[in-house]
Coordinates of N, CA and C in Angstrom, one line a residue:
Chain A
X212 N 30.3 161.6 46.0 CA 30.0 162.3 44.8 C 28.6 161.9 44.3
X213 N 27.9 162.8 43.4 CA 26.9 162.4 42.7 C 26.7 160.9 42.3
X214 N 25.5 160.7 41.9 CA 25.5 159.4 41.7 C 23.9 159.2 40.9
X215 N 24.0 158.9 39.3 CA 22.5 159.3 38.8 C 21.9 158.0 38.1
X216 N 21.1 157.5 38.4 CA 20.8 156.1 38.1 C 19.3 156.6 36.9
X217 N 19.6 155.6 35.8 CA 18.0 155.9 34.5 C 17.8 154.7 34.3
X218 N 16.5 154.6 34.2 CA 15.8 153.7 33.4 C 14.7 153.9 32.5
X219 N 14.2 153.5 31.6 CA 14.9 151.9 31.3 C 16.3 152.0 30.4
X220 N 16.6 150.9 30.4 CA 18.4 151.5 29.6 C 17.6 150.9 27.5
X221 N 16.4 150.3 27.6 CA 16.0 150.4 26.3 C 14.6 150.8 26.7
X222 N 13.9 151.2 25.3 CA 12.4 151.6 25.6 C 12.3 151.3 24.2
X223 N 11.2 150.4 23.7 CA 10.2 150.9 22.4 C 8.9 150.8 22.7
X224 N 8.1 152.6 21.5 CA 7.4 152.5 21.7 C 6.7 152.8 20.2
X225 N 5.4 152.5 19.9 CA 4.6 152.9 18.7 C 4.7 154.0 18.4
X226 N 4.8 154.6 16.9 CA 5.3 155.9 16.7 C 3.8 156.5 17.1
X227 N 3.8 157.9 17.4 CA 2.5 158.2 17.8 C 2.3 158.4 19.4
X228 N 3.1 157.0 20.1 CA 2.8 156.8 21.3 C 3.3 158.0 22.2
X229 N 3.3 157.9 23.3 CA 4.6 158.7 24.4 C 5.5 157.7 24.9
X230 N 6.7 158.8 25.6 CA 7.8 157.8 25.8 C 8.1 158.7 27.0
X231 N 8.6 158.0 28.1 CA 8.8 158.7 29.7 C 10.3 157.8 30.0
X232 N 11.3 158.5 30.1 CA 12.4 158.0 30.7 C 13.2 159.0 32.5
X233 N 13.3 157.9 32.7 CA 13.5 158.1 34.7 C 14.5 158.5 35.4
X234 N 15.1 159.2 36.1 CA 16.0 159.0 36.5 C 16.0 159.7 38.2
X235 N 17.0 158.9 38.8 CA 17.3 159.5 39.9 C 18.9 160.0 40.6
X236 N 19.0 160.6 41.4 CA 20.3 161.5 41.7 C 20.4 161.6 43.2
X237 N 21.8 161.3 43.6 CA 21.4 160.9 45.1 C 22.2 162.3 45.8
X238 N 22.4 163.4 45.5 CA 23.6 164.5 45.8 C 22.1 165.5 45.9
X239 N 21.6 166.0 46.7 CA 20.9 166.9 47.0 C 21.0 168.2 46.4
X240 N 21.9 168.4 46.5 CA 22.3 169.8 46.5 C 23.1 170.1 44.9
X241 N 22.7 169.1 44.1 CA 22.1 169.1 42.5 C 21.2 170.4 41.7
X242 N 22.0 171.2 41.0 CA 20.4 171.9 41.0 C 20.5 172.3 39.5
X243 N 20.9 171.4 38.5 CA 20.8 171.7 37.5 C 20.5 170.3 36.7
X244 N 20.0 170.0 35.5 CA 19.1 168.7 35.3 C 19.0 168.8 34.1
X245 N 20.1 168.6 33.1 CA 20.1 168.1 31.4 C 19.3 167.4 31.0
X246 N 18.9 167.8 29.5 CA 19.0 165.9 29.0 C 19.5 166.1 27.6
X247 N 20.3 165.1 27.1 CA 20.7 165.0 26.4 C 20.4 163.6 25.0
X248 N 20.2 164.2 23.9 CA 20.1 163.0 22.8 C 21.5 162.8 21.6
X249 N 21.2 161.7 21.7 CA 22.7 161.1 20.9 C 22.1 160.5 19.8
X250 N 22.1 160.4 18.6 CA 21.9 159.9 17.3 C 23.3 159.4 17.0
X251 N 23.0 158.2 16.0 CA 23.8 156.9 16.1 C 24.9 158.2 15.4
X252 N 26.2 157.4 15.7 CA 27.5 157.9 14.9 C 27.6 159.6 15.0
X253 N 26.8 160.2 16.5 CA 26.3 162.0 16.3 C 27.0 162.1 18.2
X254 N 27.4 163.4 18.0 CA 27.6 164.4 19.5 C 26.7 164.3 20.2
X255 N 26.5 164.2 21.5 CA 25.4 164.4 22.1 C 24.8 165.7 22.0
X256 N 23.3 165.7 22.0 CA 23.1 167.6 21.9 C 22.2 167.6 22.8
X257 N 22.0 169.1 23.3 CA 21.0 169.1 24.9 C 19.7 169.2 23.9
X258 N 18.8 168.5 24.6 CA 17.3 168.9 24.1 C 16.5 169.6 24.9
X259 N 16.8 169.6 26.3 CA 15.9 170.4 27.7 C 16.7 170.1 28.6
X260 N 16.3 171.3 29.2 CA 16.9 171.2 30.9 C 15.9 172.0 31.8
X261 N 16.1 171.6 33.1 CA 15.6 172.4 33.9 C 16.2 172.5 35.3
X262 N 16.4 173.5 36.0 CA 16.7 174.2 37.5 C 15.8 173.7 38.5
X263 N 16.6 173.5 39.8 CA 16.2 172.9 41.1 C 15.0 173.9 40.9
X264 N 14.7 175.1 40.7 CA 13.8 176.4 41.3 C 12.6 176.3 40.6
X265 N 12.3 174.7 39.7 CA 11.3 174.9 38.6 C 10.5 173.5 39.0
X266 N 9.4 172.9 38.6 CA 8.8 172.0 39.0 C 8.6 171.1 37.7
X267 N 8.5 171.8 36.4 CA 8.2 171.3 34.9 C 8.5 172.1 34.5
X268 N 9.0 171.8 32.8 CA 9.2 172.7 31.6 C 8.8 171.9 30.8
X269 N 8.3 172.4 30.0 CA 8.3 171.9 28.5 C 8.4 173.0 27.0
X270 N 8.5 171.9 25.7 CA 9.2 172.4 24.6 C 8.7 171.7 23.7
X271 N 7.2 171.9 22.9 CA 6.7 171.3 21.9 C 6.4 170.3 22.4
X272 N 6.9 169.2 22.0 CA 6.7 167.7 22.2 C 7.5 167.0 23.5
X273 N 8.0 167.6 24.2 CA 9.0 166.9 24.7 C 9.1 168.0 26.3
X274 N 9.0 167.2 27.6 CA 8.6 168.3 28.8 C 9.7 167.6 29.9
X275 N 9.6 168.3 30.8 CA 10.6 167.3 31.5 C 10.0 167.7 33.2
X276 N 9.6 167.0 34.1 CA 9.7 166.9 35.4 C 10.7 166.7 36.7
X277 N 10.0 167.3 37.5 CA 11.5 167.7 38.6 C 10.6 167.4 39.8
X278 N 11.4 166.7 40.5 CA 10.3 166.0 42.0 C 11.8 166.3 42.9
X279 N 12.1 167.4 43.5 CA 13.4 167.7 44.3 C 13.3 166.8 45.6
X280 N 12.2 166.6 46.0 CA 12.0 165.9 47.1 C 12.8 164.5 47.2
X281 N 11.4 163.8 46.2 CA 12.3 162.4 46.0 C 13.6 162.5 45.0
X282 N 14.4 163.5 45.0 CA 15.2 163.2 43.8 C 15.2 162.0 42.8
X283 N 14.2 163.2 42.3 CA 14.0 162.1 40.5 C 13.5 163.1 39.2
X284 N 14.0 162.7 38.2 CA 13.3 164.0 37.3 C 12.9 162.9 35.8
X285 N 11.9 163.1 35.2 CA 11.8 163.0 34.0 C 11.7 163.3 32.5
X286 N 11.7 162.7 31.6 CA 11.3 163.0 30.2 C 10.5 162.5 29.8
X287 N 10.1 163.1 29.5 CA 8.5 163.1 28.5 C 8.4 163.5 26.8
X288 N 8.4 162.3 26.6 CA 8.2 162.5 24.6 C 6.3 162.2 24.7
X289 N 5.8 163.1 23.7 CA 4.6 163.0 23.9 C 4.5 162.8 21.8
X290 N 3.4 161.8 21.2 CA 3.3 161.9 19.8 C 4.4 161.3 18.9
X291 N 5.3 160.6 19.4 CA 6.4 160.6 19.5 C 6.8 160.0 17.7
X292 N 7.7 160.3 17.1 CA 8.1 159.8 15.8 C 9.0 159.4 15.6
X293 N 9.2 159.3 14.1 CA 10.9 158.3 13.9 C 11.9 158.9 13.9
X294 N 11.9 160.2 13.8 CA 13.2 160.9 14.2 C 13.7 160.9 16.0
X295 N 12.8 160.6 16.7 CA 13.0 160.8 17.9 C 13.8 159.3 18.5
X296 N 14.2 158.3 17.9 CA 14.8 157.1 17.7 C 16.1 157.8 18.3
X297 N 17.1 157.8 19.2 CA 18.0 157.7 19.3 C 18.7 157.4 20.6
X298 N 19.6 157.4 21.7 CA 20.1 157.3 22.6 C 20.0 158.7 24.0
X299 N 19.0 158.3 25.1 CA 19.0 160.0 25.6 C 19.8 160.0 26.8
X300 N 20.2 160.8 27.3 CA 21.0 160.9 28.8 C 20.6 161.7 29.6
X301 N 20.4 161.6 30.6 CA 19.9 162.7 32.0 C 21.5 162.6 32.4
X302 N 21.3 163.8 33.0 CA 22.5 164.2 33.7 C 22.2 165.1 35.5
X303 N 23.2 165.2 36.0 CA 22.8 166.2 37.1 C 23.6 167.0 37.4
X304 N 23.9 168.6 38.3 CA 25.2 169.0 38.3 C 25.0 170.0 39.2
X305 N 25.9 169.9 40.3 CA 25.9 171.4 41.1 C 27.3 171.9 40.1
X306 N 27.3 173.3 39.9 CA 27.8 173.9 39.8 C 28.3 173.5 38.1
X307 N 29.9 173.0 37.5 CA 29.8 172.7 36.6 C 30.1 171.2 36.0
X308 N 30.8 170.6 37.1 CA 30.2 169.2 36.4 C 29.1 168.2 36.7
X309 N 29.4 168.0 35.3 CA 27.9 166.5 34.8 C 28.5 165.3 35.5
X310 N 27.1 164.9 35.9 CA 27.4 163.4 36.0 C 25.9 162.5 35.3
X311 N 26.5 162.0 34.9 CA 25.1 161.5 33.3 C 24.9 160.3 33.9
X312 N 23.5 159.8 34.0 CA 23.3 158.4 33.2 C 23.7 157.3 32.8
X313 N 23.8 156.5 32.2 CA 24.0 155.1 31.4 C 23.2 155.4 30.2
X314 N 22.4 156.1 29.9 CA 21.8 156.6 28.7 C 20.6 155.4 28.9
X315 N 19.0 155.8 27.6 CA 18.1 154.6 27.2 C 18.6 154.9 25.8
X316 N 18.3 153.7 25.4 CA 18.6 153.4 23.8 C 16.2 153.6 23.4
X317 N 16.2 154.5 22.6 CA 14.8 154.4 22.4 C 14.3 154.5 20.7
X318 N 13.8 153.3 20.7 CA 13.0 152.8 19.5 C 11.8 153.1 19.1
X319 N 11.6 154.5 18.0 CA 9.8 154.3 17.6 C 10.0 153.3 16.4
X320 N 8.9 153.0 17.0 CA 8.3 151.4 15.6 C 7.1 152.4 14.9
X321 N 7.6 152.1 13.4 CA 6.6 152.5 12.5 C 5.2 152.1 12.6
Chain B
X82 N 27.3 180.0 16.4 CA 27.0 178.9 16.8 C 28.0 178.1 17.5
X83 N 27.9 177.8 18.1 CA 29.1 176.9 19.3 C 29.8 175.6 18.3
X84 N 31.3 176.0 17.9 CA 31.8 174.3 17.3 C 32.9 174.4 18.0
X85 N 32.8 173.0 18.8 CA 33.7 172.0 19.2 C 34.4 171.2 18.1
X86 N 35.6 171.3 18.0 CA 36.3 170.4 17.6 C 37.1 169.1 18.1
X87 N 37.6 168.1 17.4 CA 38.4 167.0 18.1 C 39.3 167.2 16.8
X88 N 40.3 166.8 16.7 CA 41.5 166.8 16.1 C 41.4 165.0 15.1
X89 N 40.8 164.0 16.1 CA 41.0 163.0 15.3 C 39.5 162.0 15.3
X90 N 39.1 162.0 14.2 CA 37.3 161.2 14.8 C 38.1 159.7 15.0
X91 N 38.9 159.4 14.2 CA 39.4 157.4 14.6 C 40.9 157.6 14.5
X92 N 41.3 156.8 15.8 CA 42.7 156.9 16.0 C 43.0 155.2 16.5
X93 N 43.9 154.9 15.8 CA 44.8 153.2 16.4 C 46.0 153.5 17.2
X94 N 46.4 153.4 18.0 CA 47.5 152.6 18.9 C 47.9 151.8 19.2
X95 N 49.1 151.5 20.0 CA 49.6 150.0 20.1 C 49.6 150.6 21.9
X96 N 49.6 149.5 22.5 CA 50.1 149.7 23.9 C 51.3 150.5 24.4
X97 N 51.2 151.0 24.8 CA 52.5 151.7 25.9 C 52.5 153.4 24.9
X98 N 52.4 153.6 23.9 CA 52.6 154.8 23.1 C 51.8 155.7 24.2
X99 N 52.4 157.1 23.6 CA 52.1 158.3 24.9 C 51.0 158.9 23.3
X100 N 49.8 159.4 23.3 CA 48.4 159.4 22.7 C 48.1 160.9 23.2
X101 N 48.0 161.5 22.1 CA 47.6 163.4 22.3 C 46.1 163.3 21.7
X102 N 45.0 163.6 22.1 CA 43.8 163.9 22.3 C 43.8 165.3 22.4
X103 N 43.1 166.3 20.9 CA 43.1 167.4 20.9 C 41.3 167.9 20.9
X104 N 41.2 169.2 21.5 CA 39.8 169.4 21.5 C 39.9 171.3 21.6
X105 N 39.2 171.5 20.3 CA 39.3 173.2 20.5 C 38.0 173.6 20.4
X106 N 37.8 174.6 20.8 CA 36.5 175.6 21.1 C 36.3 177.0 20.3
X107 N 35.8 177.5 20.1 CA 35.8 179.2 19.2 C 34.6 179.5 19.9
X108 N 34.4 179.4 21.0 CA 33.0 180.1 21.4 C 33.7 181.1 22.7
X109 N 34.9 181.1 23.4 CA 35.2 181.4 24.3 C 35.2 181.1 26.0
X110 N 34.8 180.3 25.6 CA 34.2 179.3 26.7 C 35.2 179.0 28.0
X111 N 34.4 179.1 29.1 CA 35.9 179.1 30.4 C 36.1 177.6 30.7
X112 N 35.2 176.8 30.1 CA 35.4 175.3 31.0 C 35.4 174.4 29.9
X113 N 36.0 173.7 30.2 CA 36.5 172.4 29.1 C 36.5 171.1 29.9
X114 N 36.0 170.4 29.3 CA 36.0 168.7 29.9 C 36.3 167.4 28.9
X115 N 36.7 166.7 29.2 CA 37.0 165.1 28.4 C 36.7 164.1 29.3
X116 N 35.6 163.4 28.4 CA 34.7 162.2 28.7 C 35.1 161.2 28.1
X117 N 34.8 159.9 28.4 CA 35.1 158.4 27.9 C 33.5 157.9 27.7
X118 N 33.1 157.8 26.5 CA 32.0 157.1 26.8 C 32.3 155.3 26.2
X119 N 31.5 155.2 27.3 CA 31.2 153.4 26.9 C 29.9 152.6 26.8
X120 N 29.6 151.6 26.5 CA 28.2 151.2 26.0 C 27.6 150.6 27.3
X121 N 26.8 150.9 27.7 CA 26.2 150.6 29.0 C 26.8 151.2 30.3
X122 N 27.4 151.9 30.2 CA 28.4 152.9 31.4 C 27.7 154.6 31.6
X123 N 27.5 154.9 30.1 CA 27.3 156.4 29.7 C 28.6 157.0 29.7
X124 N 28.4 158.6 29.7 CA 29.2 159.6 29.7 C 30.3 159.8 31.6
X125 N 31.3 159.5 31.5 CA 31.7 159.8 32.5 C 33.2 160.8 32.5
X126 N 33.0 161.3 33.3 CA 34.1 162.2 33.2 C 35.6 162.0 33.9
X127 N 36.8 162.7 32.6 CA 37.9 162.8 33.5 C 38.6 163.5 34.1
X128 N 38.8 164.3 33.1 CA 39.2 165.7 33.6 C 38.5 166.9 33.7
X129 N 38.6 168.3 33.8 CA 37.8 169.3 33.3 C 38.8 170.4 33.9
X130 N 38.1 171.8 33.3 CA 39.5 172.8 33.5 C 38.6 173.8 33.7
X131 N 38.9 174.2 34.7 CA 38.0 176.2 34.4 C 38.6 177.5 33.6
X132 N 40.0 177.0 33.7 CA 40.7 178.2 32.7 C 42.1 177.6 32.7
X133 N 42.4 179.1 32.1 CA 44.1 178.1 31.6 C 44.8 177.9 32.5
X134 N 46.0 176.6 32.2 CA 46.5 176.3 33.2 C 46.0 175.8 34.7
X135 N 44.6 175.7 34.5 CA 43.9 174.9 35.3 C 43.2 173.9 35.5
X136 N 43.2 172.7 36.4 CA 42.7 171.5 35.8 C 42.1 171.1 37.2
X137 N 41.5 170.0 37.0 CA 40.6 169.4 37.8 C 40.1 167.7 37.9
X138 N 40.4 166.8 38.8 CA 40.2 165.7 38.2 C 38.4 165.3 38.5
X139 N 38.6 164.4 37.3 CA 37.1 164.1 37.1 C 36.7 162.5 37.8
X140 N 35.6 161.8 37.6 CA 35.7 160.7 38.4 C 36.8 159.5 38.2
X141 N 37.2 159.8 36.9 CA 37.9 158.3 36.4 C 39.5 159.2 35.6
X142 N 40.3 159.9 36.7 CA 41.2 160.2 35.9 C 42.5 159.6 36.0
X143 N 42.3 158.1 36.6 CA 43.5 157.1 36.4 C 43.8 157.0 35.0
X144 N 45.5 157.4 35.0 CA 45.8 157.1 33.4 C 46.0 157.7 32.7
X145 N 45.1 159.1 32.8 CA 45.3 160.3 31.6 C 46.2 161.2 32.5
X146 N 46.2 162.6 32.0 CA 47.0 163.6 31.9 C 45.6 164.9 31.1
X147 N 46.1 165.7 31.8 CA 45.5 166.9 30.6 C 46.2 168.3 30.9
X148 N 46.1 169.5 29.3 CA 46.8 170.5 29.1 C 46.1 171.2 29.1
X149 N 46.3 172.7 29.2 CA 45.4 173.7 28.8 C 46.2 175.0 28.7
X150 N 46.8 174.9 27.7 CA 47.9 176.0 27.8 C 47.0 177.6 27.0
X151 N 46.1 177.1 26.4 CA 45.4 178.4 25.6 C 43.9 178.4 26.0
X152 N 43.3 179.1 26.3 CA 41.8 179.3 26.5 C 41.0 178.1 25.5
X153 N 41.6 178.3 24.4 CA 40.5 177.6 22.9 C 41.0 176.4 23.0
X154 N 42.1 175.6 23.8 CA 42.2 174.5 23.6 C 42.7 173.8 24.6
X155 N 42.0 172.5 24.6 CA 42.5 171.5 25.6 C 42.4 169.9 25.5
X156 N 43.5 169.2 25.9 CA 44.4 168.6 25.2 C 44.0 167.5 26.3
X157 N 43.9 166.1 26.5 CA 43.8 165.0 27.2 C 45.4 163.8 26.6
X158 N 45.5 163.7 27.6 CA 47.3 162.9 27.1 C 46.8 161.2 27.9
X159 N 47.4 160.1 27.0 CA 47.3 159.0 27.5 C 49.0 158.8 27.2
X160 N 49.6 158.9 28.7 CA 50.7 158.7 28.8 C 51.6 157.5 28.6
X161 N 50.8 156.0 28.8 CA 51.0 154.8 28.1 C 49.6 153.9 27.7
X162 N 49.7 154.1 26.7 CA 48.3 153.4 26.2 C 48.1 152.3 26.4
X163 N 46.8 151.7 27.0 CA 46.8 150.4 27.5 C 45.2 149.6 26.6
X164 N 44.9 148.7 26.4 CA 43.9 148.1 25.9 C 42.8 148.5 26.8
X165 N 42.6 148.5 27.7 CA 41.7 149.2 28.7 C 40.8 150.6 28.5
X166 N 42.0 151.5 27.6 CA 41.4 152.6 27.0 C 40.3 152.7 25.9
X167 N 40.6 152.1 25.2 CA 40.1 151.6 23.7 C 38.7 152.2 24.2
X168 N 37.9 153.2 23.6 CA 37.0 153.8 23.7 C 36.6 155.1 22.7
X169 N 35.4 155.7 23.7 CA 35.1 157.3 22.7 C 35.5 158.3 23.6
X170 N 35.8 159.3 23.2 CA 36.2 160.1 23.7 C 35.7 161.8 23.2
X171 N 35.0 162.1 24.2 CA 34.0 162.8 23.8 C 34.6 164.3 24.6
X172 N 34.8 165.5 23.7 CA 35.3 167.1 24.7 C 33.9 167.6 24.7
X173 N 33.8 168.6 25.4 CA 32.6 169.6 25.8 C 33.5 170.9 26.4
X174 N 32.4 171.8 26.0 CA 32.9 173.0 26.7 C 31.7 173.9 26.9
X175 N 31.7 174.6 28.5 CA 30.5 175.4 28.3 C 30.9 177.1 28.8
X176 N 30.3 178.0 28.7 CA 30.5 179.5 29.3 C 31.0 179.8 30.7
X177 N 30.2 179.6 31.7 CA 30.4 180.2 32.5 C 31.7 179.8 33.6
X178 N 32.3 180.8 34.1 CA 32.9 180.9 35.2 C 32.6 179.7 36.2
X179 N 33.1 179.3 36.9 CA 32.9 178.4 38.2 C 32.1 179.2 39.1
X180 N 31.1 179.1 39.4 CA 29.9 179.4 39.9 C 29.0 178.4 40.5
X181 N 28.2 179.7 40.6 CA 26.4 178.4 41.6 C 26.0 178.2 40.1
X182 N 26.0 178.5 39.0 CA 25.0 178.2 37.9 C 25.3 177.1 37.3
X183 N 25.1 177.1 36.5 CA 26.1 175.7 35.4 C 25.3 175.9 34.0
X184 N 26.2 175.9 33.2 CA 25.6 176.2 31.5 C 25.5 175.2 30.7
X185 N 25.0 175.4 29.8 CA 25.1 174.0 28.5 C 26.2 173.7 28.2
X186 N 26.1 172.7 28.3 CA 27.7 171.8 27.4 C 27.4 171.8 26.1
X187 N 28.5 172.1 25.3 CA 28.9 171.4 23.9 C 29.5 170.4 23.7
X188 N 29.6 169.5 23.0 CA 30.2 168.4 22.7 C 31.1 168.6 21.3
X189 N 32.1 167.9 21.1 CA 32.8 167.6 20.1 C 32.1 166.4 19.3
X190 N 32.8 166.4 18.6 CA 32.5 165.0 17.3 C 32.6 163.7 17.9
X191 N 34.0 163.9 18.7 CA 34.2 162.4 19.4 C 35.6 161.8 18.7
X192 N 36.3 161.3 19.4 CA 37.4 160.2 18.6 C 37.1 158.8 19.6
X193 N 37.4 158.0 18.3 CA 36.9 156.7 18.7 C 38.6 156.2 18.6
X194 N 39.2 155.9 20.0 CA 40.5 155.6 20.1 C 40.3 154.1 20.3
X195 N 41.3 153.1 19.8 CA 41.5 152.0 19.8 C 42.6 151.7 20.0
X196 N 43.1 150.8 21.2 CA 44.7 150.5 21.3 C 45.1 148.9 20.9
X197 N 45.9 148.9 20.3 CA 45.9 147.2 20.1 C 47.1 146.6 21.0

């Protein structure tokens, strides 16, 4: 089965700064690539995703990369603030199930 | 707007009791799933359903049970509750049919079950 490894499992960074969290997916034939944020005592909610058939997207502040080759995709917080403080998950999925992460726990410092 | 419900946000048990886990949908949604999350593990899955009366095991479905007698709802059963469970328990549900695509998940609120 799938198998999706992230790092770092914590990150802080200066508010202001950017924030890149990693992951990789060892099922090839993966072609769908969540991410998800969790706020303390909150549901996880999707913030971006993107399809095997795309290379980058982005959404304001926040983009995400897709390297199909090496199986690995990123997130990208760019400017980053205090709301953006919470727990994020990558995920990966042929068809309809997820297989997520271990989550980063991510800290902006005022 | 898509709401996922859970029936219980904090639930206590004792060992060996049989534990009903409820999770309903209003969006119409064909697929349903129940996750355990744990702190340094993430989100992993147990079960998931594509429609009624249909189920599917997920990576870690030693232990549970699951129903799905109505489209809007689906039910995860811990048939003897063991201290081992004691966790979050998180539903999702998303649109599409079983397909090449795959849709956004919704999530519920979460019940935070505890077995003593």
């Amino acid at each position: 089965g799938e198998n999706v490894e992230q790092h770092p499992s914590t990150l802080s960074v200066q508010e202001g700064d950017s924030a890149v969290i990693k992951c990789t997916y060892s099922d090839s034939a993966s072609n769908y690539f969540p991410w998800y944020k969790q706020e303390l005592g909150k549901r996880p909610q999707l913030i971006i995703d993107i399809r095997s058939n795309v290379g980058e997207k982005k959404d304001q502040r926040i983009a995400v990369t897709l390297n199909k080759t090496a199986k690995h995709f990123s997130l990208h917080i760019t400017e980053t603030q205090p709301e953006d403080s919470a727990v994020y998950f990558c995920a990966a999925s042929y068809r309809e199930k997820l297989t997520f992460g271990t989550g980063t726990r991510l800290t902006i410092i005022p | 707007d898509v709401k996922v419900t859970q029936s219980s946000r904090y639930l206590v048990k004792r060992t060996g009791e049989k534990v009903f886990l409820e999770c309903v949908q209003d969006m119409d949604h064909e697929n349903m799933f129940w996750y355990r999350q744990d702190p340094g593990l993430g989100l992993r899955l147990i079960y998931f359903s594509y429609d009624v009366k249909m189920k599917e095991k997920g990576d870690i479905p030693e232990g549970y049970s699951v129903s799905r007698e109505k489209k809007e709802r689906f039910s995860l059963i811990l048939e003897s509750a063991s201290t081992n469970q004691t966790s979050m328990y998180l539903c999702a549900s998303s649109l599409s049919p079983s397909s090449l695509s795959t849709d956004t998940q919704y999530f519920g609120p979460g019940t935070r079950l505890t077995v003593l």
